[in-house]
Amino acid sequence: MSEEAKGGGRLLMGLIVAIVVIWGGFKIYGGSQELEGPLKIGAVVPLTGDGAAYGLPIQKAANIAVDEINEAGGINGNNIELIWEDGKCDGEPATTAAQKLINIDKVSFIVGGVCSSEALAMAPLANPEKVLILSPSATSPDLNTEGGDYFFRLSPSDALAGTIAANYAANTLGAKKAALIAENTDYAQGLGSVFEEGFKASGGEIAVSENFNTGETDFRTALLKVKEAGVDVLYLAPQTPAPGTQLARQAQQLELNVPLLTGEVMIGRDVIAENAAALEGMVGFEAHFDSEGKGGEFLAKYTEVTGEEAPFPSFLANMYTSIYLIKEGVEAHGLDTDAIRSWLLELEGYDSAAGSLTFEENGDRETDYAALAAKAGKAELLEVVSPKAAENEDDDNDDENDDE
C-alpha cells in the first residue's frame, strides 16, 4: 500500500473517531450536551411551617406534570426526576438547598423559590453556574433587579399588585386614610412598600404602618392603633395565611369595621372556605387566572388526582407550566441553559395552563390582575385589571396631585 493510501486511511480513521466522540457527547441539534439518563430538576418549596399552605399544593402540581411527561415517554425516552428540598419560606434553608442542588446534585434547573426570600437567596448562587430558576410564585419587586439573567418567574412582580391594590383603595373605595400591617419578610415588606407608595401617590395618607415578626399571634396593639386613627381601609400583608387570618379575626373582635385589602396568600380558596366568617368582605388581588382552555384542563386534572379544589390556581398552574417549559427547552436545546434562556425570552403568547406567556428581558412576566372578594366562603371575582390600565390610573392620580 502506498504512503499516500496509508495517509488517507489514517485521516479517515481519525474522522470516524472524531465523529463518534462528538456524537457521544453532544446532541445533533445546537451542539448542546445530550441528556443521558433521567433529567434531575431541583425543587425548592416550603414543605413545612405556615408556608406549606401553598408549598404542598404547588408540590402536587409539579408531580402531576412530571407524571404526565414520564407516562408519555419523558424527554426523548428519559424520565424527569424532581429532587425536593424544603425551603421553609426562608432564605437560610433555601441557600443550603440551592448549594446542595447545584454543587452535589449538579442540576441545570431549579423550580421554586416559592417564597421571595427563598428566590432571593438562591438566585446569586444559581446565576454564576448558569442554573435556570423558574419560580411559580416569588413576587418581591427586588427580584426585578436581583434575580439575575437565569431567573424567571411566572407570577408578576408585586410592583404591580401593590399599585393595583392602592388604586382600588383610593379610586374604588374612595379611601383617603389607610393603615398598613405587614410581616417582616421580603415578600410582605415589598408588597406593603408598593401599596404605601401607590396610596400616597393617589393623594392618600398612611396613618398607621405596623410591622410584625413571623410567629407572632397577638396583633391587638397594632389593631387598636388602627382603630384609634379612624382610617378608611386596612391593608394586610402577611407572608402566609395563618397570621393574616388571625389579624382578620382579631380585627373583628375589636369591632374594627373598615374594609380589608390584601395580597394573594390570603385569598387561597381553601383559606377563604375555612375562615369564611373572619374573612367575609375582604378583597384580595392576585394574578388573573384563566380557567378556560389549558388552565381549565389543569384544574380538572388537579382535582381528579388530589381529590381537592386547587387552593391557589395561578401558583399551581405556574409550577405545572414551569415543568413543561423545561421539558420543551431541553427537547429543543439539550442542557444548554444559555440557549434555553434565549428561547424563553423569545416566547410570545406561549399558550399554557398558566395562560399566555411572554417574558420580559429581566425574566419577569406581565399579566392581568384579578380583584377577588371573600363572600360566604367563596372567592368572588370583582374585576380584572391590566397592568397598563393600572399604570395609567396611577399617572392620572399623579397629575391630579400636581394640579392641587
mmCIF file of C-alpha atoms in Angstrom:
data_model
loop_
_atom_site.group_PDB
_atom_site.id
_atom_site.type_symbol
_atom_site.label_atom_id
_atom_site.label_comp_id
_atom_site.label_asym_id
_atom_site.label_seq_id
_atom_site.Cartn_x
_atom_site.Cartn_y
_atom_site.Cartn_z
ATOM 1 C CA MET A 1 0.000 0.000 0.000
ATOM 2 C CA SER A 2 1.391 3.415 -0.936
ATOM 3 C CA GLU A 3 2.237 6.009 1.685
ATOM 4 C CA GLU A 4 -0.492 8.203 0.188
ATOM 5 C CA ALA A 5 -3.103 5.454 0.696
ATOM 6 C CA LYS A 6 -1.911 4.840 4.254
ATOM 7 C CA GLY A 7 -2.190 8.561 4.975
ATOM 8 C CA GLY A 8 -5.706 8.645 3.587
ATOM 9 C CA GLY A 9 -6.695 5.678 5.752
ATOM 10 C CA ARG A 10 -5.343 7.314 8.875
ATOM 11 C CA LEU A 11 -7.235 10.505 8.038
ATOM 12 C CA LEU A 12 -10.458 8.554 7.519
ATOM 13 C CA MET A 13 -9.993 6.695 10.814
ATOM 14 C CA GLY A 14 -9.332 9.986 12.592
ATOM 15 C CA LEU A 15 -12.525 11.468 11.198
ATOM 16 C CA ILE A 16 -14.543 8.434 12.324
ATOM 17 C CA VAL A 17 -13.142 8.654 15.854
ATOM 18 C CA ALA A 18 -13.900 12.384 15.990
ATOM 19 C CA ILE A 19 -17.473 11.818 14.837
ATOM 20 C CA VAL A 20 -18.006 9.094 17.458
ATOM 21 C CA VAL A 21 -16.693 11.367 20.232
ATOM 22 C CA ILE A 22 -18.865 14.279 19.134
ATOM 23 C CA TRP A 23 -21.920 12.039 18.763
ATOM 24 C CA GLY A 24 -21.406 10.552 22.210
ATOM 25 C CA GLY A 25 -21.039 13.875 23.968
ATOM 26 C CA PHE A 26 -23.389 16.187 22.091
ATOM 27 C CA LYS A 27 -26.815 16.269 20.554
ATOM 28 C CA ILE A 28 -27.294 16.712 16.861
ATOM 29 C CA TYR A 29 -29.210 19.938 17.500
ATOM 30 C CA GLY A 30 -27.323 23.030 18.567
ATOM 31 C CA GLY A 31 -24.233 21.113 19.722
ATOM 32 C CA SER A 32 -25.517 21.024 23.286
ATOM 33 C CA GLN A 33 -24.858 18.229 25.775
ATOM 34 C CA GLU A 34 -27.013 15.178 25.375
ATOM 35 C CA LEU A 35 -29.328 14.152 28.158
ATOM 36 C CA GLU A 36 -28.183 10.714 29.284
ATOM 37 C CA GLY A 37 -30.445 9.155 31.859
ATOM 38 C CA PRO A 38 -33.141 10.981 33.863
ATOM 39 C CA LEU A 39 -33.318 14.756 33.885
ATOM 40 C CA LYS A 40 -32.882 15.797 37.516
ATOM 41 C CA ILE A 41 -34.613 19.047 38.415
ATOM 42 C CA GLY A 42 -34.194 20.708 41.788
ATOM 43 C CA ALA A 43 -37.394 21.790 43.529
ATOM 44 C CA VAL A 44 -37.286 24.195 46.474
ATOM 45 C CA VAL A 45 -40.624 24.884 48.177
ATOM 46 C CA PRO A 46 -41.856 25.304 51.761
ATOM 47 C CA LEU A 47 -42.857 21.768 52.753
ATOM 48 C CA THR A 48 -43.184 22.540 56.470
ATOM 49 C CA GLY A 49 -44.324 25.517 58.524
ATOM 50 C CA ASP A 50 -47.004 28.052 57.608
ATOM 51 C CA GLY A 51 -45.689 28.326 54.045
ATOM 52 C CA ALA A 52 -46.661 24.711 53.432
ATOM 53 C CA ALA A 53 -50.205 26.036 52.953
ATOM 54 C CA TYR A 54 -49.175 26.835 49.399
ATOM 55 C CA GLY A 55 -45.954 24.831 49.189
ATOM 56 C CA LEU A 56 -47.618 21.419 49.403
ATOM 57 C CA PRO A 57 -50.266 22.129 46.736
ATOM 58 C CA ILE A 58 -47.517 23.521 44.494
ATOM 59 C CA GLN A 59 -45.578 20.286 45.020
ATOM 60 C CA LYS A 60 -48.631 18.307 43.911
ATOM 61 C CA ALA A 61 -48.930 20.414 40.751
ATOM 62 C CA ALA A 62 -45.294 19.727 39.836
ATOM 63 C CA ASN A 63 -45.728 15.992 40.416
ATOM 64 C CA ILE A 64 -48.766 15.946 38.134
ATOM 65 C CA ALA A 65 -46.726 17.489 35.307
ATOM 66 C CA VAL A 66 -43.825 15.072 35.830
ATOM 67 C CA ASP A 67 -46.142 12.054 35.881
ATOM 68 C CA GLU A 68 -47.808 13.182 32.645
ATOM 69 C CA ILE A 69 -44.487 13.710 30.877
ATOM 70 C CA ASN A 70 -42.944 10.442 32.059
ATOM 71 C CA GLU A 71 -46.032 8.425 31.158
ATOM 72 C CA ALA A 72 -45.847 9.923 27.652
ATOM 73 C CA GLY A 73 -42.221 8.809 27.180
ATOM 74 C CA GLY A 74 -40.302 11.500 29.046
ATOM 75 C CA ILE A 75 -37.762 13.631 27.204
ATOM 76 C CA ASN A 76 -36.502 11.584 24.267
ATOM 77 C CA GLY A 77 -37.046 8.468 26.363
ATOM 78 C CA ASN A 78 -35.537 9.917 29.561
ATOM 79 C CA ASN A 79 -37.697 10.440 32.627
ATOM 80 C CA ILE A 80 -37.800 13.573 34.765
ATOM 81 C CA GLU A 81 -36.888 13.253 38.441
ATOM 82 C CA LEU A 82 -37.609 16.011 40.935
ATOM 83 C CA ILE A 83 -35.232 16.463 43.870
ATOM 84 C CA TRP A 84 -37.332 18.049 46.604
ATOM 85 C CA GLU A 85 -35.852 20.399 49.196
ATOM 86 C CA ASP A 86 -37.691 22.207 51.983
ATOM 87 C CA GLY A 87 -37.019 25.926 51.604
ATOM 88 C CA LYS A 88 -39.203 26.658 54.655
ATOM 89 C CA CYS A 89 -40.130 30.050 53.128
ATOM 90 C CA ASP A 90 -36.800 31.328 54.481
ATOM 91 C CA GLY A 91 -33.525 32.428 52.922
ATOM 92 C CA GLU A 92 -31.167 30.345 55.057
ATOM 93 C CA PRO A 93 -32.596 26.866 54.356
ATOM 94 C CA ALA A 94 -33.143 27.884 50.733
ATOM 95 C CA THR A 95 -29.439 28.749 50.475
ATOM 96 C CA THR A 96 -28.476 25.340 51.857
ATOM 97 C CA ALA A 97 -30.886 23.656 49.461
ATOM 98 C CA ALA A 98 -29.548 25.518 46.431
ATOM 99 C CA GLN A 99 -25.938 24.761 47.346
ATOM 100 C CA LYS A 100 -26.741 21.053 47.544
ATOM 101 C CA LEU A 101 -28.704 21.002 44.303
ATOM 102 C CA ILE A 102 -26.075 22.951 42.358
ATOM 103 C CA ASN A 103 -22.834 21.548 43.803
ATOM 104 C CA ILE A 104 -23.774 17.975 44.728
ATOM 105 C CA ASP A 105 -26.757 17.022 42.576
ATOM 106 C CA LYS A 106 -25.374 19.064 39.639
ATOM 107 C CA VAL A 107 -28.802 20.168 38.411
ATOM 108 C CA SER A 108 -29.196 22.558 35.500
ATOM 109 C CA PHE A 109 -32.692 23.655 36.545
ATOM 110 C CA ILE A 110 -34.476 24.576 39.759
ATOM 111 C CA VAL A 111 -38.215 25.113 40.081
ATOM 112 C CA GLY A 112 -39.314 27.029 43.104
ATOM 113 C CA GLY A 113 -38.280 29.733 45.232
ATOM 114 C CA VAL A 114 -41.988 29.713 46.109
ATOM 115 C CA CYS A 115 -41.418 32.493 48.657
ATOM 116 C CA SER A 116 -39.482 35.608 47.678
ATOM 117 C CA SER A 117 -36.969 35.066 50.487
ATOM 118 C CA GLU A 118 -36.162 31.642 49.003
ATOM 119 C CA ALA A 119 -35.754 33.031 45.494
ATOM 120 C CA LEU A 120 -33.628 35.994 46.587
ATOM 121 C CA ALA A 121 -31.300 33.616 48.436
ATOM 122 C CA MET A 122 -30.953 31.124 45.560
ATOM 123 C CA ALA A 123 -30.516 33.469 42.597
ATOM 124 C CA PRO A 124 -26.983 34.667 43.475
ATOM 125 C CA LEU A 125 -25.870 31.035 43.735
ATOM 126 C CA ALA A 126 -27.539 29.861 40.540
ATOM 127 C CA ASN A 127 -26.514 32.668 38.206
ATOM 128 C CA PRO A 128 -22.730 32.115 38.199
ATOM 129 C CA GLU A 129 -23.330 28.426 37.438
ATOM 130 C CA LYS A 130 -25.903 29.215 34.721
ATOM 131 C CA VAL A 131 -28.546 27.179 36.542
ATOM 132 C CA LEU A 132 -32.003 28.278 35.398
ATOM 133 C CA ILE A 133 -34.560 29.023 38.110
ATOM 134 C CA LEU A 134 -38.266 29.131 37.276
ATOM 135 C CA SER A 135 -40.341 30.415 40.185
ATOM 136 C CA PRO A 136 -44.103 29.905 40.262
ATOM 137 C CA SER A 137 -44.851 32.483 42.931
ATOM 138 C CA ALA A 138 -41.952 34.682 44.145
ATOM 139 C CA THR A 139 -43.216 38.227 43.645
ATOM 140 C CA SER A 140 -40.854 40.596 45.500
ATOM 141 C CA PRO A 141 -40.053 43.728 43.447
ATOM 142 C CA ASP A 142 -36.398 43.223 44.460
ATOM 143 C CA LEU A 143 -36.234 40.234 42.107
ATOM 144 C CA ASN A 144 -36.672 42.626 39.173
ATOM 145 C CA THR A 145 -33.004 43.533 39.616
ATOM 146 C CA GLU A 146 -31.591 40.865 41.942
ATOM 147 C CA GLY A 147 -32.936 37.806 40.155
ATOM 148 C CA GLY A 148 -30.172 37.862 37.556
ATOM 149 C CA ASP A 149 -30.023 36.542 33.995
ATOM 150 C CA TYR A 150 -31.025 32.963 34.824
ATOM 151 C CA PHE A 151 -34.068 33.751 36.963
ATOM 152 C CA PHE A 152 -37.582 33.640 35.508
ATOM 153 C CA ARG A 153 -40.882 33.934 37.332
ATOM 154 C CA LEU A 154 -44.367 33.153 36.190
ATOM 155 C CA SER A 155 -46.056 35.327 38.822
ATOM 156 C CA PRO A 156 -45.752 39.057 38.165
ATOM 157 C CA SER A 157 -43.929 41.443 40.465
ATOM 158 C CA ASP A 158 -45.660 42.920 43.493
ATOM 159 C CA ALA A 159 -44.735 46.266 41.991
ATOM 160 C CA LEU A 160 -47.960 45.672 40.042
ATOM 161 C CA ALA A 161 -50.026 44.056 42.814
ATOM 162 C CA GLY A 162 -49.365 46.785 45.359
ATOM 163 C CA THR A 163 -50.129 49.529 42.853
ATOM 164 C CA ILE A 164 -53.404 47.906 41.782
ATOM 165 C CA ALA A 165 -54.473 47.479 45.430
ATOM 166 C CA ALA A 166 -53.612 51.115 46.186
ATOM 167 C CA ASN A 167 -55.622 52.322 43.185
ATOM 168 C CA TYR A 168 -58.560 50.186 44.282
ATOM 169 C CA ALA A 169 -58.422 51.668 47.785
ATOM 170 C CA ALA A 170 -58.238 55.247 46.533
ATOM 171 C CA ASN A 171 -60.499 55.153 43.499
ATOM 172 C CA THR A 172 -62.988 52.326 44.051
ATOM 173 C CA LEU A 173 -63.364 52.681 47.823
ATOM 174 C CA GLY A 174 -62.690 56.419 47.885
ATOM 175 C CA ALA A 175 -60.317 55.980 50.829
ATOM 176 C CA LYS A 176 -58.291 58.982 51.960
ATOM 177 C CA LYS A 177 -56.626 57.496 55.046
ATOM 178 C CA ALA A 178 -55.182 53.971 55.181
ATOM 179 C CA ALA A 179 -53.388 51.684 57.621
ATOM 180 C CA LEU A 180 -50.821 49.047 56.742
ATOM 181 C CA ILE A 181 -49.792 45.972 58.749
ATOM 182 C CA ALA A 182 -47.015 43.860 57.204
ATOM 183 C CA GLU A 183 -44.903 40.881 58.216
ATOM 184 C CA ASN A 184 -41.115 41.263 58.367
ATOM 185 C CA THR A 185 -40.321 39.166 55.282
ATOM 186 C CA ASP A 186 -39.051 40.066 51.820
ATOM 187 C CA TYR A 187 -42.403 39.363 50.166
ATOM 188 C CA ALA A 188 -44.611 41.132 52.698
ATOM 189 C CA GLN A 189 -42.362 44.178 53.087
ATOM 190 C CA GLY A 190 -42.069 44.563 49.320
ATOM 191 C CA LEU A 191 -45.823 44.340 48.856
ATOM 192 C CA GLY A 192 -46.525 46.741 51.703
ATOM 193 C CA SER A 193 -43.995 49.298 50.467
ATOM 194 C CA VAL A 194 -45.503 49.379 46.989
ATOM 195 C CA PHE A 195 -49.017 49.753 48.414
ATOM 196 C CA GLU A 196 -47.860 52.627 50.608
ATOM 197 C CA GLU A 197 -46.115 54.367 47.725
ATOM 198 C CA GLY A 198 -49.115 53.923 45.441
ATOM 199 C CA PHE A 199 -51.641 55.109 48.003
ATOM 200 C CA LYS A 200 -49.607 58.221 48.762
ATOM 201 C CA ALA A 201 -49.289 58.888 45.027
ATOM 202 C CA SER A 202 -53.085 58.882 44.847
ATOM 203 C CA GLY A 203 -53.193 61.674 47.426
ATOM 204 C CA GLY A 204 -53.928 59.406 50.361
ATOM 205 C CA GLU A 205 -52.323 59.259 53.810
ATOM 206 C CA ILE A 206 -50.853 56.218 55.553
ATOM 207 C CA ALA A 207 -51.972 56.989 59.101
ATOM 208 C CA VAL A 208 -50.631 53.785 60.669
ATOM 209 C CA SER A 209 -47.823 51.498 59.479
ATOM 210 C CA GLU A 210 -47.054 48.495 61.692
ATOM 211 C CA ASN A 211 -44.748 45.502 61.166
ATOM 212 C CA PHE A 212 -44.722 42.137 62.938
ATOM 213 C CA ASN A 213 -42.291 39.243 63.146
ATOM 214 C CA THR A 214 -43.004 35.763 61.866
ATOM 215 C CA GLY A 215 -44.535 33.662 64.627
ATOM 216 C CA GLU A 216 -46.399 36.493 66.364
ATOM 217 C CA THR A 217 -50.062 35.816 67.059
ATOM 218 C CA ASP A 218 -51.323 38.770 69.126
ATOM 219 C CA PHE A 219 -51.943 41.801 66.921
ATOM 220 C CA ARG A 220 -54.367 43.680 69.147
ATOM 221 C CA THR A 221 -51.962 46.509 69.993
ATOM 222 C CA ALA A 222 -51.392 47.303 66.307
ATOM 223 C CA LEU A 223 -55.092 46.935 65.523
ATOM 224 C CA LEU A 224 -56.082 49.300 68.338
ATOM 225 C CA LYS A 225 -53.762 51.918 66.806
ATOM 226 C CA VAL A 226 -55.562 51.412 63.520
ATOM 227 C CA LYS A 227 -58.954 51.790 65.191
ATOM 228 C CA GLU A 228 -57.937 54.959 67.023
ATOM 229 C CA ALA A 229 -56.606 56.509 63.803
ATOM 230 C CA GLY A 230 -60.023 56.318 62.155
ATOM 231 C CA VAL A 231 -58.754 55.003 58.820
ATOM 232 C CA ASP A 232 -60.892 54.240 55.773
ATOM 233 C CA VAL A 233 -59.147 50.991 54.820
ATOM 234 C CA LEU A 234 -56.649 48.487 56.248
ATOM 235 C CA TYR A 235 -54.142 46.724 54.013
ATOM 236 C CA LEU A 236 -52.765 43.416 55.352
ATOM 237 C CA ALA A 237 -49.509 41.961 54.016
ATOM 238 C CA PRO A 238 -48.745 38.650 55.748
ATOM 239 C CA GLN A 239 -46.272 36.108 54.365
ATOM 240 C CA THR A 240 -48.634 33.173 54.877
ATOM 241 C CA PRO A 241 -52.369 32.718 55.541
ATOM 242 C CA ALA A 242 -52.033 31.871 59.268
ATOM 243 C CA PRO A 243 -51.118 35.333 60.633
ATOM 244 C CA GLY A 244 -53.401 37.007 58.096
ATOM 245 C CA THR A 245 -56.479 35.114 59.229
ATOM 246 C CA GLN A 246 -55.555 35.817 62.851
ATOM 247 C CA LEU A 247 -55.303 39.528 62.054
ATOM 248 C CA ALA A 248 -58.729 39.484 60.409
ATOM 249 C CA ARG A 249 -60.255 37.567 63.316
ATOM 250 C CA GLN A 250 -58.842 39.944 65.946
ATOM 251 C CA ALA A 251 -59.937 42.964 63.896
ATOM 252 C CA GLN A 252 -63.500 41.630 64.083
ATOM 253 C CA GLN A 253 -63.218 41.060 67.822
ATOM 254 C CA LEU A 254 -62.137 44.696 68.262
ATOM 255 C CA GLU A 255 -65.035 45.819 66.021
ATOM 256 C CA LEU A 256 -62.664 47.418 63.565
ATOM 257 C CA ASN A 257 -65.276 47.957 60.900
ATOM 258 C CA VAL A 258 -63.195 49.058 57.927
ATOM 259 C CA PRO A 259 -62.636 47.353 54.547
ATOM 260 C CA LEU A 260 -59.756 44.876 54.479
ATOM 261 C CA LEU A 261 -57.492 44.591 51.446
ATOM 262 C CA THR A 262 -54.725 42.019 50.999
ATOM 263 C CA GLY A 263 -52.471 40.085 48.622
ATOM 264 C CA GLU A 264 -52.705 36.664 47.034
ATOM 265 C CA VAL A 265 -51.774 34.465 50.007
ATOM 266 C CA MET A 266 -54.960 35.408 51.869
ATOM 267 C CA ILE A 267 -57.347 34.508 49.082
ATOM 268 C CA GLY A 268 -56.455 30.871 48.635
ATOM 269 C CA ARG A 269 -59.759 29.114 48.005
ATOM 270 C CA ASP A 270 -59.270 26.810 50.973
ATOM 271 C CA VAL A 271 -58.225 29.747 53.181
ATOM 272 C CA ILE A 272 -61.470 31.585 52.429
ATOM 273 C CA ALA A 273 -63.581 28.451 52.851
ATOM 274 C CA GLU A 274 -62.027 27.555 56.209
ATOM 275 C CA ASN A 275 -62.189 31.125 57.577
ATOM 276 C CA ALA A 276 -65.413 32.323 55.977
ATOM 277 C CA ALA A 277 -66.685 34.423 58.894
ATOM 278 C CA ALA A 278 -63.360 36.126 59.642
ATOM 279 C CA LEU A 279 -62.604 36.981 56.010
ATOM 280 C CA GLU A 280 -66.092 37.949 54.843
ATOM 281 C CA GLY A 281 -65.894 41.035 52.617
ATOM 282 C CA MET A 282 -62.105 41.104 52.417
ATOM 283 C CA VAL A 283 -60.764 41.936 48.935
ATOM 284 C CA GLY A 284 -57.528 40.406 47.670
ATOM 285 C CA PHE A 285 -55.518 40.801 44.491
ATOM 286 C CA GLU A 286 -53.798 38.035 42.555
ATOM 287 C CA ALA A 287 -52.573 37.375 39.032
ATOM 288 C CA HIS A 288 -55.655 36.684 36.928
ATOM 289 C CA PHE A 289 -56.106 33.007 36.176
ATOM 290 C CA ASP A 290 -57.973 31.997 33.039
ATOM 291 C CA SER A 291 -59.969 28.903 33.957
ATOM 292 C CA GLU A 292 -60.757 28.205 30.307
ATOM 293 C CA GLY A 293 -58.637 26.205 27.848
ATOM 294 C CA LYS A 294 -55.459 24.640 29.211
ATOM 295 C CA GLY A 295 -55.975 26.322 32.572
ATOM 296 C CA GLY A 296 -59.340 24.635 32.990
ATOM 297 C CA GLU A 297 -57.912 21.290 31.900
ATOM 298 C CA PHE A 298 -55.195 21.585 34.530
ATOM 299 C CA LEU A 299 -57.681 22.456 37.299
ATOM 300 C CA ALA A 300 -59.794 19.433 36.393
ATOM 301 C CA LYS A 301 -56.720 17.187 36.434
ATOM 302 C CA TYR A 302 -55.574 18.585 39.782
ATOM 303 C CA THR A 303 -58.967 17.874 41.350
ATOM 304 C CA GLU A 304 -59.071 14.415 39.784
ATOM 305 C CA VAL A 305 -55.618 13.471 41.100
ATOM 306 C CA THR A 306 -55.742 15.104 44.535
ATOM 307 C CA GLY A 307 -59.453 14.987 45.304
ATOM 308 C CA GLU A 308 -59.418 18.666 46.275
ATOM 309 C CA GLU A 309 -60.034 22.073 44.710
ATOM 310 C CA ALA A 310 -56.890 23.942 43.668
ATOM 311 C CA PRO A 311 -56.385 26.440 46.538
ATOM 312 C CA PHE A 312 -54.098 28.828 44.635
ATOM 313 C CA PRO A 313 -54.943 28.222 40.948
ATOM 314 C CA SER A 314 -52.426 30.663 39.498
ATOM 315 C CA PHE A 315 -49.464 29.456 41.590
ATOM 316 C CA LEU A 316 -50.237 25.808 40.892
ATOM 317 C CA ALA A 317 -50.664 26.334 37.159
ATOM 318 C CA ASN A 318 -47.394 28.273 37.132
ATOM 319 C CA MET A 319 -45.477 25.353 38.674
ATOM 320 C CA TYR A 320 -47.136 22.851 36.340
ATOM 321 C CA THR A 321 -46.220 25.052 33.364
ATOM 322 C CA SER A 322 -42.629 25.514 34.580
ATOM 323 C CA ILE A 323 -42.040 21.759 34.310
ATOM 324 C CA TYR A 324 -43.371 21.751 30.756
ATOM 325 C CA LEU A 325 -41.219 24.754 29.818
ATOM 326 C CA ILE A 326 -38.109 22.890 30.975
ATOM 327 C CA LYS A 327 -39.204 19.787 29.056
ATOM 328 C CA GLU A 328 -39.662 21.698 25.809
ATOM 329 C CA GLY A 329 -36.453 23.658 26.331
ATOM 330 C CA VAL A 330 -34.389 20.505 26.837
ATOM 331 C CA GLU A 331 -36.023 18.809 23.862
ATOM 332 C CA ALA A 332 -35.009 21.739 21.674
ATOM 333 C CA HIS A 333 -31.643 22.709 23.171
ATOM 334 C CA GLY A 334 -30.388 19.894 25.367
ATOM 335 C CA LEU A 335 -28.821 21.046 28.624
ATOM 336 C CA ASP A 336 -27.567 24.330 27.157
ATOM 337 C CA THR A 337 -29.140 26.752 29.636
ATOM 338 C CA ASP A 338 -27.900 29.762 27.652
ATOM 339 C CA ALA A 339 -29.848 28.559 24.638
ATOM 340 C CA ILE A 340 -32.900 27.739 26.770
ATOM 341 C CA ARG A 341 -32.741 31.176 28.389
ATOM 342 C CA SER A 342 -32.756 32.775 24.930
ATOM 343 C CA TRP A 343 -35.645 30.533 23.893
ATOM 344 C CA LEU A 344 -37.689 31.584 26.936
ATOM 345 C CA LEU A 345 -37.112 35.252 26.144
ATOM 346 C CA GLU A 346 -38.272 34.687 22.582
ATOM 347 C CA LEU A 347 -41.606 33.192 23.648
ATOM 348 C CA GLU A 348 -44.506 35.421 22.771
ATOM 349 C CA GLY A 349 -48.025 34.478 23.763
ATOM 350 C CA TYR A 350 -46.994 30.913 24.633
ATOM 351 C CA ASP A 351 -50.238 29.045 25.299
ATOM 352 C CA SER A 352 -50.088 27.228 28.637
ATOM 353 C CA ALA A 353 -52.071 26.208 31.699
ATOM 354 C CA ALA A 354 -50.762 29.418 33.273
ATOM 355 C CA GLY A 355 -52.248 31.473 30.440
ATOM 356 C CA SER A 356 -50.493 33.359 27.668
ATOM 357 C CA LEU A 357 -46.782 33.672 28.484
ATOM 358 C CA THR A 358 -44.360 36.356 27.375
ATOM 359 C CA PHE A 359 -41.230 37.129 29.397
ATOM 360 C CA GLU A 360 -39.509 40.479 29.650
ATOM 361 C CA GLU A 361 -35.717 40.761 29.390
ATOM 362 C CA ASN A 362 -35.341 40.559 33.192
ATOM 363 C CA GLY A 363 -37.325 37.315 33.351
ATOM 364 C CA ASP A 364 -40.492 38.988 34.609
ATOM 365 C CA ARG A 365 -43.939 38.146 33.322
ATOM 366 C CA GLU A 366 -46.566 40.786 32.774
ATOM 367 C CA THR A 367 -50.170 39.703 33.183
ATOM 368 C CA ASP A 368 -53.569 40.939 34.248
ATOM 369 C CA TYR A 369 -54.683 41.053 37.877
ATOM 370 C CA ALA A 370 -57.960 39.996 39.451
ATOM 371 C CA ALA A 371 -59.703 41.615 42.417
ATOM 372 C CA LEU A 372 -61.479 38.894 44.406
ATOM 373 C CA ALA A 373 -63.838 39.326 47.337
ATOM 374 C CA ALA A 374 -64.443 36.757 50.074
ATOM 375 C CA LYS A 375 -68.181 36.125 50.022
ATOM 376 C CA ALA A 376 -69.851 33.349 52.023
ATOM 377 C CA GLY A 377 -66.730 31.180 51.949
ATOM 378 C CA LYS A 378 -66.100 31.660 48.224
ATOM 379 C CA ALA A 379 -63.794 33.894 46.154
ATOM 380 C CA GLU A 380 -65.994 36.155 44.026
ATOM 381 C CA LEU A 381 -64.430 37.928 41.031
ATOM 382 C CA LEU A 382 -64.980 41.697 41.194
ATOM 383 C CA GLU A 383 -62.882 42.914 38.285
ATOM 384 C CA VAL A 384 -59.856 42.203 36.103
ATOM 385 C CA VAL A 385 -57.245 44.957 35.798
ATOM 386 C CA SER A 386 -54.468 45.134 33.207
ATOM 387 C CA PRO A 387 -51.036 46.466 34.230
ATOM 388 C CA LYS A 388 -51.258 49.218 31.609
ATOM 389 C CA ALA A 389 -54.622 50.357 32.976
ATOM 390 C CA ALA A 390 -53.158 50.416 36.492
ATOM 391 C CA GLU A 391 -50.166 52.464 35.331
ATOM 392 C CA ASN A 392 -52.416 54.926 33.504
ATOM 393 C CA GLU A 393 -54.607 55.256 36.600
ATOM 394 C CA ASP A 394 -51.513 55.901 38.691
ATOM 395 C CA ASP A 395 -50.325 58.556 36.218
ATOM 396 C CA ASP A 396 -53.734 60.230 36.351
ATOM 397 C CA ASN A 397 -53.524 60.334 40.141
ATOM 398 C CA ASP A 398 -50.079 61.939 39.917
ATOM 399 C CA ASP A 399 -51.383 64.555 37.500
ATOM 400 C CA GLU A 400 -54.318 65.370 39.797
ATOM 401 C CA ASN A 401 -51.980 65.738 42.755
ATOM 402 C CA ASP A 402 -49.725 68.041 40.757
ATOM 403 C CA ASP A 403 -52.718 70.212 39.923
ATOM 404 C CA GLU A 404 -53.733 70.581 43.560
#
